PDB file of C-alpha atoms in Angstrom:
ATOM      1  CA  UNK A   1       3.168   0.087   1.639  1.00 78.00           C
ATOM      2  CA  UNK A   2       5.715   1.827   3.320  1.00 88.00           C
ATOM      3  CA  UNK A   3       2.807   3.152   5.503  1.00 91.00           C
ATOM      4  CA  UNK A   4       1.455  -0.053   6.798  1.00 93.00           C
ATOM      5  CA  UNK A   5       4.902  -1.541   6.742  1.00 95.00           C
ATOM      6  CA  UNK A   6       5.108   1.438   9.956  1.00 96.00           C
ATOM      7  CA  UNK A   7       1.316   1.459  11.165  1.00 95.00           C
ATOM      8  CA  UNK A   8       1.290  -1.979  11.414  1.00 96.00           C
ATOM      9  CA  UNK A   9       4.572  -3.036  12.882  1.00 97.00           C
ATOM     10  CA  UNK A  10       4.636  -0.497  15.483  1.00 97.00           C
ATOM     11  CA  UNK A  11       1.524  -1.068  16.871  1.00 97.00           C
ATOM     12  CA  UNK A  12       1.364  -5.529  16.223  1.00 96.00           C
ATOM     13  CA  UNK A  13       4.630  -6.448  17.233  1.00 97.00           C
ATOM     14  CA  UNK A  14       6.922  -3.648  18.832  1.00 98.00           C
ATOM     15  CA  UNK A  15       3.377  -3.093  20.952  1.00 97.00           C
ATOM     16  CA  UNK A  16       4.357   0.798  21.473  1.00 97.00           C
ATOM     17  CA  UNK A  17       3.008   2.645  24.517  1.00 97.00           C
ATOM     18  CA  UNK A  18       3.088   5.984  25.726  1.00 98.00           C
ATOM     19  CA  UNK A  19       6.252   7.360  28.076  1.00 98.00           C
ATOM     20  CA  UNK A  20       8.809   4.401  26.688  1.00 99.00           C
ATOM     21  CA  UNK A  21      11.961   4.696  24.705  1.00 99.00           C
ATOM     22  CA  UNK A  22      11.983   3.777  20.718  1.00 99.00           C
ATOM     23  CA  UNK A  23      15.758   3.545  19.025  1.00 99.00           C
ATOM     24  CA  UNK A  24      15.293   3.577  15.116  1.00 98.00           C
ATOM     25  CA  UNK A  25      17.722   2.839  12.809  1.00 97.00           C
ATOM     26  CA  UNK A  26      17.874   4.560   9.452  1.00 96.00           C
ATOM     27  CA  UNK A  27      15.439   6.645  10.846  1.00 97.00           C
ATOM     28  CA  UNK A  28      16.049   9.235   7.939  1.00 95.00           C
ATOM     29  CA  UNK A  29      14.451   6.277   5.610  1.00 93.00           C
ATOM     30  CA  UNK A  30      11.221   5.403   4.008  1.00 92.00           C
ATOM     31  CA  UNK A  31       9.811   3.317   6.732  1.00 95.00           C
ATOM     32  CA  UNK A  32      12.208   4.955   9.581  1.00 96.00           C
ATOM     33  CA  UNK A  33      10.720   8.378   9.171  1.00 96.00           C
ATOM     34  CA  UNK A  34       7.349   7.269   9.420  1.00 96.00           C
ATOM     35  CA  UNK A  35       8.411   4.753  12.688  1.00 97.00           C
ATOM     36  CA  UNK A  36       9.687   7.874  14.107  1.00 97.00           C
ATOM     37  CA  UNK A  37       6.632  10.461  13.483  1.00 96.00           C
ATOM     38  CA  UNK A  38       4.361   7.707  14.540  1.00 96.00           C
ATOM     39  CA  UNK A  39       5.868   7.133  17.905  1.00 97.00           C
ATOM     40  CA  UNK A  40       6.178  11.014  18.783  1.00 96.00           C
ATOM     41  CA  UNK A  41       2.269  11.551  17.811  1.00 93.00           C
ATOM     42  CA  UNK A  42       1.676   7.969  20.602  1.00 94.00           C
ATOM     43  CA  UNK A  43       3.976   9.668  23.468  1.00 97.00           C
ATOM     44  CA  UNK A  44       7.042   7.931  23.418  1.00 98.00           C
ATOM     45  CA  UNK A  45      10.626   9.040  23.360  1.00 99.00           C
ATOM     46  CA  UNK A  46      12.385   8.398  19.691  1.00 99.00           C
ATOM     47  CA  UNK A  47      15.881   8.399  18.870  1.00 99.00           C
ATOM     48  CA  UNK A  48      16.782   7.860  15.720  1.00 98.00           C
ATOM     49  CA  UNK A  49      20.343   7.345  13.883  1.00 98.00           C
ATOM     50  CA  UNK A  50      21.286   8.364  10.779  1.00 98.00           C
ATOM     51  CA  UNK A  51      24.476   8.697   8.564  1.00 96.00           C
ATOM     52  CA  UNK A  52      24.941  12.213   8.446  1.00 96.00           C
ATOM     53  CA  UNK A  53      24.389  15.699   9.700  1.00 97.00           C
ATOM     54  CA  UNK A  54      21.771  16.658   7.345  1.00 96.00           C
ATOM     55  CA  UNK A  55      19.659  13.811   7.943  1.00 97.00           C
ATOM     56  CA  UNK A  56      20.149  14.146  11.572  1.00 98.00           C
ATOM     57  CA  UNK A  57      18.608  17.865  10.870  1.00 97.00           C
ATOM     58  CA  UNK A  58      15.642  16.527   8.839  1.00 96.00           C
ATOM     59  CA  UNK A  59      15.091  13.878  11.724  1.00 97.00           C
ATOM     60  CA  UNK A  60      15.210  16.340  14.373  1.00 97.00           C
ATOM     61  CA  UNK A  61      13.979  19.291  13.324  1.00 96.00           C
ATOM     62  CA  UNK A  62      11.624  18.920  10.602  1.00 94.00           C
ATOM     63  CA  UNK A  63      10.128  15.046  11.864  1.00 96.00           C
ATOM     64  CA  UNK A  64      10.179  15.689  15.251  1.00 96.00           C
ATOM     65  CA  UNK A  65      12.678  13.195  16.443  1.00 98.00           C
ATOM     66  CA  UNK A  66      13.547  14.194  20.097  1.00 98.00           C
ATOM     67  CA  UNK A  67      17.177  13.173  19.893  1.00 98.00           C
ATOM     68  CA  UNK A  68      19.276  11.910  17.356  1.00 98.00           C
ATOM     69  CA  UNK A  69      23.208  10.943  16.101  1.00 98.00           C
ATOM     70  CA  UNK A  70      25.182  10.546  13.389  1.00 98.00           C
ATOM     71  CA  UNK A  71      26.488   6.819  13.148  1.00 97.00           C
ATOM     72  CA  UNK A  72      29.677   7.578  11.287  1.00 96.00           C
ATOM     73  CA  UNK A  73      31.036  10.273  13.339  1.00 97.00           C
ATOM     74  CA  UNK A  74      30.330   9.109  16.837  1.00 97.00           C
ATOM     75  CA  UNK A  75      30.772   5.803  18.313  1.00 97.00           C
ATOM     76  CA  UNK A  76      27.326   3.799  18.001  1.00 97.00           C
ATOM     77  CA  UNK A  77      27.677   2.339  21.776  1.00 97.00           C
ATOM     78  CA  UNK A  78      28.607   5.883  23.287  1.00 98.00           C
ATOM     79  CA  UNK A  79      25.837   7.574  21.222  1.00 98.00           C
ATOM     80  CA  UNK A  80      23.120   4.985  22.209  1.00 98.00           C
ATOM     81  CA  UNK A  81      24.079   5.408  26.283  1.00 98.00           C
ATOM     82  CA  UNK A  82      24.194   9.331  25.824  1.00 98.00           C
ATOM     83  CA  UNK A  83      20.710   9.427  24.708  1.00 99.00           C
ATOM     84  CA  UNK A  84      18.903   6.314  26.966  1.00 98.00           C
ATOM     85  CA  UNK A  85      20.716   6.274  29.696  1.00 98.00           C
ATOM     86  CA  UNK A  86      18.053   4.920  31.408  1.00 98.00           C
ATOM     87  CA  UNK A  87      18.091   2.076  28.079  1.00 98.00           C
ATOM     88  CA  UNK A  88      15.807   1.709  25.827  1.00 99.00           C
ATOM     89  CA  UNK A  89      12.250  -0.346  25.355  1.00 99.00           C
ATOM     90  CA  UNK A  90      11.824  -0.900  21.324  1.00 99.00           C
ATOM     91  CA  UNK A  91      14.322  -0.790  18.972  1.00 98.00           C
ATOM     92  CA  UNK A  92      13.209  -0.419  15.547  1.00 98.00           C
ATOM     93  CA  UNK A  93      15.912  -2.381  13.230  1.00 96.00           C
ATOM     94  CA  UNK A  94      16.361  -0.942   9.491  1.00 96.00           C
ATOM     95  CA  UNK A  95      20.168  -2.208   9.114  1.00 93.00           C
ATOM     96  CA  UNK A  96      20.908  -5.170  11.437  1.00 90.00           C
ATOM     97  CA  UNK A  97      25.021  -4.801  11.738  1.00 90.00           C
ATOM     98  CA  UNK A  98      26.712  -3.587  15.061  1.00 93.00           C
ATOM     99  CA  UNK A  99      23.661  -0.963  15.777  1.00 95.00           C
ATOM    100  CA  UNK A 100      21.874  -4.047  16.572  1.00 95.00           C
ATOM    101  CA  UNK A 101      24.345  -5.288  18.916  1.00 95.00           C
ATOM    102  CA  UNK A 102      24.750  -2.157  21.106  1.00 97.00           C
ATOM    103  CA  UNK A 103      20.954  -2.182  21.412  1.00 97.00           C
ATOM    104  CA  UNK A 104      21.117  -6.077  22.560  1.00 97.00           C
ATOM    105  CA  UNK A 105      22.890  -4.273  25.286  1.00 97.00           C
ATOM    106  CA  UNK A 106      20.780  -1.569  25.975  1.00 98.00           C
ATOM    107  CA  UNK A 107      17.676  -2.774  25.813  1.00 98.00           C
ATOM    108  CA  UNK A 108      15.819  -2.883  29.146  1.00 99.00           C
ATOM    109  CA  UNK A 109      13.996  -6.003  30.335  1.00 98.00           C
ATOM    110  CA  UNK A 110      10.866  -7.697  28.333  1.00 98.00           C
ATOM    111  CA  UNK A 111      12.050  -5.255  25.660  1.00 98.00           C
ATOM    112  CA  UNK A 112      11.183  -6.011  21.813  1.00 99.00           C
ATOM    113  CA  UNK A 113      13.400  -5.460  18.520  1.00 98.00           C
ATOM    114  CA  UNK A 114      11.336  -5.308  15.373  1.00 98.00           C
ATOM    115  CA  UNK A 115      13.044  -6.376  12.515  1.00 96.00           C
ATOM    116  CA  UNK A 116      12.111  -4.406   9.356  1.00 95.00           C
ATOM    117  CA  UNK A 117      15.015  -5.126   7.432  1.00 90.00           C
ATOM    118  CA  UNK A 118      19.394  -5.334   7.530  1.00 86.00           C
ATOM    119  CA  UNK A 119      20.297  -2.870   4.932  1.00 84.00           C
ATOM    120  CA  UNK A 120      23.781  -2.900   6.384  1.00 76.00           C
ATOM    121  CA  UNK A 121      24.483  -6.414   5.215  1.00 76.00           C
ATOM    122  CA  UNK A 122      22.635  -6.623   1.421  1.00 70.00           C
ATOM    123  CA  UNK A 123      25.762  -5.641  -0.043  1.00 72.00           C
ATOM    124  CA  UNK A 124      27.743  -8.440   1.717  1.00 69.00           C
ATOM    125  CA  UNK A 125      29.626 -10.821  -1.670  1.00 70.00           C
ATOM    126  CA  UNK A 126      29.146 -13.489   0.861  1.00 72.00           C
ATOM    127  CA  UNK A 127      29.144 -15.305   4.731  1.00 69.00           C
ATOM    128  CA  UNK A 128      32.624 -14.421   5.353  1.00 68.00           C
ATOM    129  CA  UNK A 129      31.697 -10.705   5.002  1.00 68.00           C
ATOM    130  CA  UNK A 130      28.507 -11.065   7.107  1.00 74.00           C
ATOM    131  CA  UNK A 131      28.075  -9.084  10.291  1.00 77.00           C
ATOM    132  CA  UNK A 132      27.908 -12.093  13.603  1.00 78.00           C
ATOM    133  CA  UNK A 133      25.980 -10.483  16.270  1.00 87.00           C
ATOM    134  CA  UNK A 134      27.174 -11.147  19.474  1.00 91.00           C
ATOM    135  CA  UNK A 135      25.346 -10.344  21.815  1.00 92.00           C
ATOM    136  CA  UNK A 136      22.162 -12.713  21.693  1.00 92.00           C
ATOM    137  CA  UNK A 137      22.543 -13.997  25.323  1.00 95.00           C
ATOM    138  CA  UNK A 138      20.986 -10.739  25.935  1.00 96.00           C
ATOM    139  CA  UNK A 139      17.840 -12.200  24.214  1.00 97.00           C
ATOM    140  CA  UNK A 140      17.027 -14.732  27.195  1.00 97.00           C
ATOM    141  CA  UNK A 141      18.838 -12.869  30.013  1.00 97.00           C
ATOM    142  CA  UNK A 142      16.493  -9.912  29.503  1.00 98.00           C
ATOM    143  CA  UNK A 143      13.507 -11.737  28.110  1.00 98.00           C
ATOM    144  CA  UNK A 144      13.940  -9.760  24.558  1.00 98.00           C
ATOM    145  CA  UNK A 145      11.163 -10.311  22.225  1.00 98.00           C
ATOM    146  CA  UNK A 146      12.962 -10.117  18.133  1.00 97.00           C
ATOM    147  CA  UNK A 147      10.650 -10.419  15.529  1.00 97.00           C
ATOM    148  CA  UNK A 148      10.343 -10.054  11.693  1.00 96.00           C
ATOM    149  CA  UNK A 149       7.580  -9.666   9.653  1.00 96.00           C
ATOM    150  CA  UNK A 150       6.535  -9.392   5.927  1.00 94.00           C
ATOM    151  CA  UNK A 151       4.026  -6.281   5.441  1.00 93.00           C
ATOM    152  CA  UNK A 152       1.104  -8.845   3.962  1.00 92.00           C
ATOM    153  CA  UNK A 153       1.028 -11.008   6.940  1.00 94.00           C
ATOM    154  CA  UNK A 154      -2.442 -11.216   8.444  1.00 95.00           C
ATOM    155  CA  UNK A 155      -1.484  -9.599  11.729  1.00 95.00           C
ATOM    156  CA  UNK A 156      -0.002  -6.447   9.993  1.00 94.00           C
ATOM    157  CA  UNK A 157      -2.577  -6.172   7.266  1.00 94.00           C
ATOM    158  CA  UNK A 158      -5.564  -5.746   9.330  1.00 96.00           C
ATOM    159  CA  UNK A 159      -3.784  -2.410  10.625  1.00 95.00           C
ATOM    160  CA  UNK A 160      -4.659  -1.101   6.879  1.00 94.00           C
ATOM    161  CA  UNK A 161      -8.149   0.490   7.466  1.00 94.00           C
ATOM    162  CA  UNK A 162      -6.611   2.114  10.822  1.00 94.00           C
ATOM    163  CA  UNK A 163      -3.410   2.750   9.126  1.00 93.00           C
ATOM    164  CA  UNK A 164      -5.474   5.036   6.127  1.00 92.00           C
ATOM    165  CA  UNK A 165      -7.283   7.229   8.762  1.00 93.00           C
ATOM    166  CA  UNK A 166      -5.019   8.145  10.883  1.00 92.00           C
ATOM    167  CA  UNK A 167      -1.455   8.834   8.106  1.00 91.00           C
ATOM    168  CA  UNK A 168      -4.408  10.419   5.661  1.00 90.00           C
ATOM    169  CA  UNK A 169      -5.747  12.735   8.020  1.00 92.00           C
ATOM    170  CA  UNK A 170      -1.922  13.623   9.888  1.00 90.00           C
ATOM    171  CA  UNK A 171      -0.768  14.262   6.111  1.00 88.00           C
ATOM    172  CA  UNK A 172      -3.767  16.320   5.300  1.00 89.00           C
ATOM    173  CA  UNK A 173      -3.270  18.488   8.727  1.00 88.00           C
ATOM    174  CA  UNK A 174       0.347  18.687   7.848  1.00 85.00           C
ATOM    175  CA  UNK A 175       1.465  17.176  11.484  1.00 82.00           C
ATOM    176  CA  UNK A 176       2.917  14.550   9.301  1.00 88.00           C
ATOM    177  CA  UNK A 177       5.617  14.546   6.421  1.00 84.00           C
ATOM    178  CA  UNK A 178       6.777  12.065   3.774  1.00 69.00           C
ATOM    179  CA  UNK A 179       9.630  12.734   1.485  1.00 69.00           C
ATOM    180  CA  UNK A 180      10.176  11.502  -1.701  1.00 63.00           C
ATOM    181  CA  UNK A 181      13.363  10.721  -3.994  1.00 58.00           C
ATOM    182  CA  UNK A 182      12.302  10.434  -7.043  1.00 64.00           C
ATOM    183  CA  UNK A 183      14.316   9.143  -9.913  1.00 62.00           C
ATOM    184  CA  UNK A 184      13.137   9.730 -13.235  1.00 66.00           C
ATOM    185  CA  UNK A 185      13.245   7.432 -16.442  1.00 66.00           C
ATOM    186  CA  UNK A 186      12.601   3.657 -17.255  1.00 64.00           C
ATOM    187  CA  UNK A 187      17.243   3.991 -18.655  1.00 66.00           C
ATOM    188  CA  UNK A 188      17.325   5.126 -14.846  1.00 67.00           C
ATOM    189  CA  UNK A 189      15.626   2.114 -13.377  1.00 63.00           C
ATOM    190  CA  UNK A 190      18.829   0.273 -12.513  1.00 61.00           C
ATOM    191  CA  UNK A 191      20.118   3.905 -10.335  1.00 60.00           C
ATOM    192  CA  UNK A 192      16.850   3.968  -9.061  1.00 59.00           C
ATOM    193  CA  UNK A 193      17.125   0.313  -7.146  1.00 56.00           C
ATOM    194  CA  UNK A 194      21.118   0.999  -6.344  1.00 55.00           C
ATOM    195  CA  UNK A 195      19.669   4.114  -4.465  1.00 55.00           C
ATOM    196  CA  UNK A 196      17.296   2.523  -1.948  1.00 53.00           C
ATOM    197  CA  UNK A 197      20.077   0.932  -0.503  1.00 50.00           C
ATOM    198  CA  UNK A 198      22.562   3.483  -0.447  1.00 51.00           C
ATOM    199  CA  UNK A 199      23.033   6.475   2.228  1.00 51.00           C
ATOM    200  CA  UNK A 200      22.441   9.220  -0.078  1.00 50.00           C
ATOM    201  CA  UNK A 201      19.313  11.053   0.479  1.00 51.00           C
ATOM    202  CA  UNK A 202      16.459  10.738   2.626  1.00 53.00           C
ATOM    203  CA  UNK A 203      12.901   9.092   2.393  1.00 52.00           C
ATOM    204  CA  UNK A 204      11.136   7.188   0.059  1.00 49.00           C
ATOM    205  CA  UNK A 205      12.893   6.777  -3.869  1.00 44.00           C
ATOM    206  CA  UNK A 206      10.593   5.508  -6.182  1.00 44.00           C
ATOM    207  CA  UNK A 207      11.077   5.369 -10.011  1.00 40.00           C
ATOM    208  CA  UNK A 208       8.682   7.250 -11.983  1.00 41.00           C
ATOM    209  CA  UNK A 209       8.628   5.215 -15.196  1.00 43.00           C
ATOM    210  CA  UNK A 210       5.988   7.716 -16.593  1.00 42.00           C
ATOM    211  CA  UNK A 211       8.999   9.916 -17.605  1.00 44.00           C
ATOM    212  CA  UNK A 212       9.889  10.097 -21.687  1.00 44.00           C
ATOM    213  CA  UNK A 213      13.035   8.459 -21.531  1.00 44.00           C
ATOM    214  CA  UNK A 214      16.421   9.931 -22.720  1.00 48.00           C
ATOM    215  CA  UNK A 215      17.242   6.341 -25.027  1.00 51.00           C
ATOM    216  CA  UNK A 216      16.781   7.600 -28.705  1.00 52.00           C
ATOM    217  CA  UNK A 217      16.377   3.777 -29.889  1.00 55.00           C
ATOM    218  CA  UNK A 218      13.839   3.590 -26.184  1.00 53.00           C
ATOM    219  CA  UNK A 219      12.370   6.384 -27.256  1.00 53.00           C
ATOM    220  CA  UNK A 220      11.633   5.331 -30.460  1.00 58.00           C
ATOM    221  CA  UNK A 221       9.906   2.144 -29.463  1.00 58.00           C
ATOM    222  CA  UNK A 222       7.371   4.066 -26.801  1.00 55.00           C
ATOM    223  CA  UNK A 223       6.343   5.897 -30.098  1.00 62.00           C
ATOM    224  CA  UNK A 224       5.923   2.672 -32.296  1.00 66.00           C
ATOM    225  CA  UNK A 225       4.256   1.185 -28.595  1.00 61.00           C
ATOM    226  CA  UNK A 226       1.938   4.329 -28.342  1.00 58.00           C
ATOM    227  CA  UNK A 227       0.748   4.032 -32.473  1.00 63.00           C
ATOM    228  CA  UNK A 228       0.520   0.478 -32.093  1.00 63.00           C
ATOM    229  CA  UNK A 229      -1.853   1.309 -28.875  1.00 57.00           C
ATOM    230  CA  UNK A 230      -3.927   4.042 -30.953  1.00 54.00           C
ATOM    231  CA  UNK A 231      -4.500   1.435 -33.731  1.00 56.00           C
ATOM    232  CA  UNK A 232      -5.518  -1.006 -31.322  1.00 54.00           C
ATOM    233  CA  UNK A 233      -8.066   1.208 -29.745  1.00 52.00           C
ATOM    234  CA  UNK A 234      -9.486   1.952 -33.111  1.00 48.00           C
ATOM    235  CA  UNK A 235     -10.387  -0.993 -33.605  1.00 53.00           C
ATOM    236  CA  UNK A 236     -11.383  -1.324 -30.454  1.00 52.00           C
ATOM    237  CA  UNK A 237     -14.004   1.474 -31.045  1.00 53.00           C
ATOM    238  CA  UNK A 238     -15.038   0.065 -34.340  1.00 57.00           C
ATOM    239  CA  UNK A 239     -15.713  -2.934 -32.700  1.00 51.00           C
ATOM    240  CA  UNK A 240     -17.908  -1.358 -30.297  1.00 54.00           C
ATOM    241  CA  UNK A 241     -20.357   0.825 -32.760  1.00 56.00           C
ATOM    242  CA  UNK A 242     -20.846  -2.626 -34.942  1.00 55.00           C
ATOM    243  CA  UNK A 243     -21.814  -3.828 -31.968  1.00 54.00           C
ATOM    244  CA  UNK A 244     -24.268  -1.488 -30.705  1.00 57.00           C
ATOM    245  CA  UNK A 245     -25.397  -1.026 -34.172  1.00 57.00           C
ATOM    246  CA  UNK A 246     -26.183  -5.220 -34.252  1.00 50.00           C
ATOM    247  CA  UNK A 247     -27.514  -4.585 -30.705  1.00 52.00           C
ATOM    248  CA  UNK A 248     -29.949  -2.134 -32.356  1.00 54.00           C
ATOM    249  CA  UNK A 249     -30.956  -4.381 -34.994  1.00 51.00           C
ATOM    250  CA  UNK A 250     -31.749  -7.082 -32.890  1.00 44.00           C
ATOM    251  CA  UNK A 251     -33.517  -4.698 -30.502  1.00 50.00           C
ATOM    252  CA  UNK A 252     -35.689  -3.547 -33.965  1.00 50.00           C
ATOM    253  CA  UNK A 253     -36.439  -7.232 -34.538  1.00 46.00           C
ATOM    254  CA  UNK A 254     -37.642  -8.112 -31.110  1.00 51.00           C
ATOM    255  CA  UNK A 255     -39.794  -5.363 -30.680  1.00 55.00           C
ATOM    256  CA  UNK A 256     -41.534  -6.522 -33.856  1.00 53.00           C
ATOM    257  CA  UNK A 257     -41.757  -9.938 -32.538  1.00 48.00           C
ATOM    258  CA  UNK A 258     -43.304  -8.565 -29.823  1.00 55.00           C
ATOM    259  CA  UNK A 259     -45.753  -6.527 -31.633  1.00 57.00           C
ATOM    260  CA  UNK A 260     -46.876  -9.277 -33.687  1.00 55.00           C
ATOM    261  CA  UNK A 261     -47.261 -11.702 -30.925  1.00 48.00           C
ATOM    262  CA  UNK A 262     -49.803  -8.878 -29.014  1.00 57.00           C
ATOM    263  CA  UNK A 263     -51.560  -8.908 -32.494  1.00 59.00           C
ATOM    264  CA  UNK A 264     -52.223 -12.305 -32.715  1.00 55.00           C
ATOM    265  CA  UNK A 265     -53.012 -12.565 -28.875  1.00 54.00           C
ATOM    266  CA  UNK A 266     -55.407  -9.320 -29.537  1.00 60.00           C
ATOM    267  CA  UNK A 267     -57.160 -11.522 -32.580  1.00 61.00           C
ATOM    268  CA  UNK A 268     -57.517 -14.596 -30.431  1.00 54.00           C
ATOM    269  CA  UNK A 269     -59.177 -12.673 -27.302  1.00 52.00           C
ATOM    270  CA  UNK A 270     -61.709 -10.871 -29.634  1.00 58.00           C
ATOM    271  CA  UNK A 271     -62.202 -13.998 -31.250  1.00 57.00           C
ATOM    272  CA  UNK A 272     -63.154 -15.715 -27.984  1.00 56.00           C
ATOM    273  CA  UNK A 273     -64.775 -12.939 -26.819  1.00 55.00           C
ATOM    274  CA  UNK A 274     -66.991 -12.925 -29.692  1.00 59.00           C
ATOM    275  CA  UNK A 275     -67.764 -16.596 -29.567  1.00 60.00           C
ATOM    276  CA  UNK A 276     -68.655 -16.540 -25.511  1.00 60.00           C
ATOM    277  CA  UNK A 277     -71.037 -13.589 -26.190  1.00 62.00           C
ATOM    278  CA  UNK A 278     -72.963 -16.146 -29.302  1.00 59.00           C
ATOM    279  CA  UNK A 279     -73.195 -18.739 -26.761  1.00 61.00           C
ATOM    280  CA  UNK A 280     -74.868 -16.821 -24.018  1.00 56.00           C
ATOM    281  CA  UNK A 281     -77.469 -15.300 -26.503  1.00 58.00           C
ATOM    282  CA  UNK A 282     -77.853 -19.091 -28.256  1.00 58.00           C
ATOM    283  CA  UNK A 283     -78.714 -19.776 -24.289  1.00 56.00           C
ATOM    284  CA  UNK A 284     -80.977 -17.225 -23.382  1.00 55.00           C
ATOM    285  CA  UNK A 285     -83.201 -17.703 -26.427  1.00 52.00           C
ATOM    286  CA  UNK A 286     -83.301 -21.445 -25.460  1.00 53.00           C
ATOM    287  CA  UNK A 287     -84.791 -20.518 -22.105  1.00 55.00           C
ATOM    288  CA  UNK A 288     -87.088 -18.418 -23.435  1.00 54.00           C
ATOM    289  CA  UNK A 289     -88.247 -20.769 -25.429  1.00 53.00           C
ATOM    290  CA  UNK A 290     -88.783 -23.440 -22.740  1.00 52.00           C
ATOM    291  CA  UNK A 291     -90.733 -20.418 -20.458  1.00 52.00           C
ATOM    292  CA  UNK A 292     -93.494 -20.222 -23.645  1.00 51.00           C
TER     293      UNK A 292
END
């Protein structure tokens, strides 16, 4: 999902071409990494921001990222002019907040801000505590198009096909990386969602619930689950040899329907046979007779 939540935004709404300037937010994320790698493999310039120094490594020197910075040690509006001076033509918006400001500001004319998501704010107990961007006057003054999207919509599910050539065959090649967090356990579930909104690693975290859990009493009830499940099939497979032995039986009984039916249409053919042949000798001997 994460994929097409990339492919398809990149391409449908922030409308990407070669030689411009992409700013992406959380760019050491699940869907930021693969923004980034995307728009280096189509030409353009990518900056990404992160929220610390190892990330900022991973960005730029493992994913490519041509330039990068570190939100929490330098100042978001000096970073963003450092690195686009000339401004920028896409932002790519992970966390909404102040980052999305700044880029209100340096955004260049007819640019576009896709809007993926506002991680910065999820946490927020309530309006009060909510970010207020300020600078939306920038949206008419420079003609900014700001658009959201949910990854089923029609226009960024018919990327999907293109979207499954194209990561498939980068991944294969090894031009293109995707790293994973994993979190094992269904008693670590509840870690497992608090970390894909937190700042702590990089990438993708799914929870692999295929893990035997570390719950005794959890544990316990996978094993009553899993002999409850092996009954179940059992019966399952009892279910299905009484049925193909009935199947069997019936096939038994109709191929002796059908033998008895060829019998009796055998008899009846012979039988006409026999009685057609009688009538043409009865009709011969009657001419003969008429010919004397």
């Amino acid at each position: 999902m994460t994929g097409l939540t990339a492919y398809g935004s990149l391409h449908e709404i922030a409308q990407a071409k070669k030689g411009e300037v992409i700013l992406v937010s959380a760019a050491a994320g699940a869907v930021g990494q693969m923004v980034g790698q995307i728009a280096v493999r189509e030409g353009l310039y990518v900056i990404g921001s992160v929220g610390d120094d190892k990330k900022l490594d991973f960005i730029t020197k493992q994913l490519g990222f041509h330039a990068g910075f570190n939100y929490k040690k330098e100042n978001i509006r000096d970073a963003v002019q450092r690195l686009a001076p000339d401004g920028i033509d896409i932002f790519y918006d992970n966390v909404g907040g102040e980052l999305l400001d700044v880029a209100l500001e340096n955004l260049n004319v007819f640019g576009r801000i896709v809007a993926c998501g506002a991680i910065s704010q999820y946490n927020n107990k309530g309006v009060e505590e909510a970010y207020g961007v300020k600078n939306t006057g920038m949206l008419i003054r420079k003609r900014i198009k700001w658009q959201g999207f949910l990854v089923f919509d029609p226009n960024i599910a018919k990327w999907r096909e293109q979207r499954d050539k194209n990561i498939s065959e980068w991944i294969a090649d090894g031009s293109f990386k995707s790293i994973d967090y994993v979190t094992e356990g269904v008693d670590n579930a509840s870690m497992a969602n608090v970390t894909i909104s937190s700042d702590d690693q990089a990438g993708l975290s799914p929870w692999s619930q295929f893990h035997p859990p570390t719950n005794p009493q959890m544990a316990k009830a996978d094993e009553q689950k899993a002999q409850g499940d092996a009954k179940s099939n059992l019966s399952h497979s009892d279910a299905k040899a009484q049925g193909q032995e009935a199947k069997g039986q019936f096939s038994d009984l109709g191929q002796g329907v059908r033998d008895s039916v060829q019998d009796a249409l055998g008899d009846a053919v012979a039988s006409l046979t026999s009685e057609r042949e009688g009538q043409a000798k009865d009709a011969n001997l009657h001419d003969e007779g008429k010919s004397r």
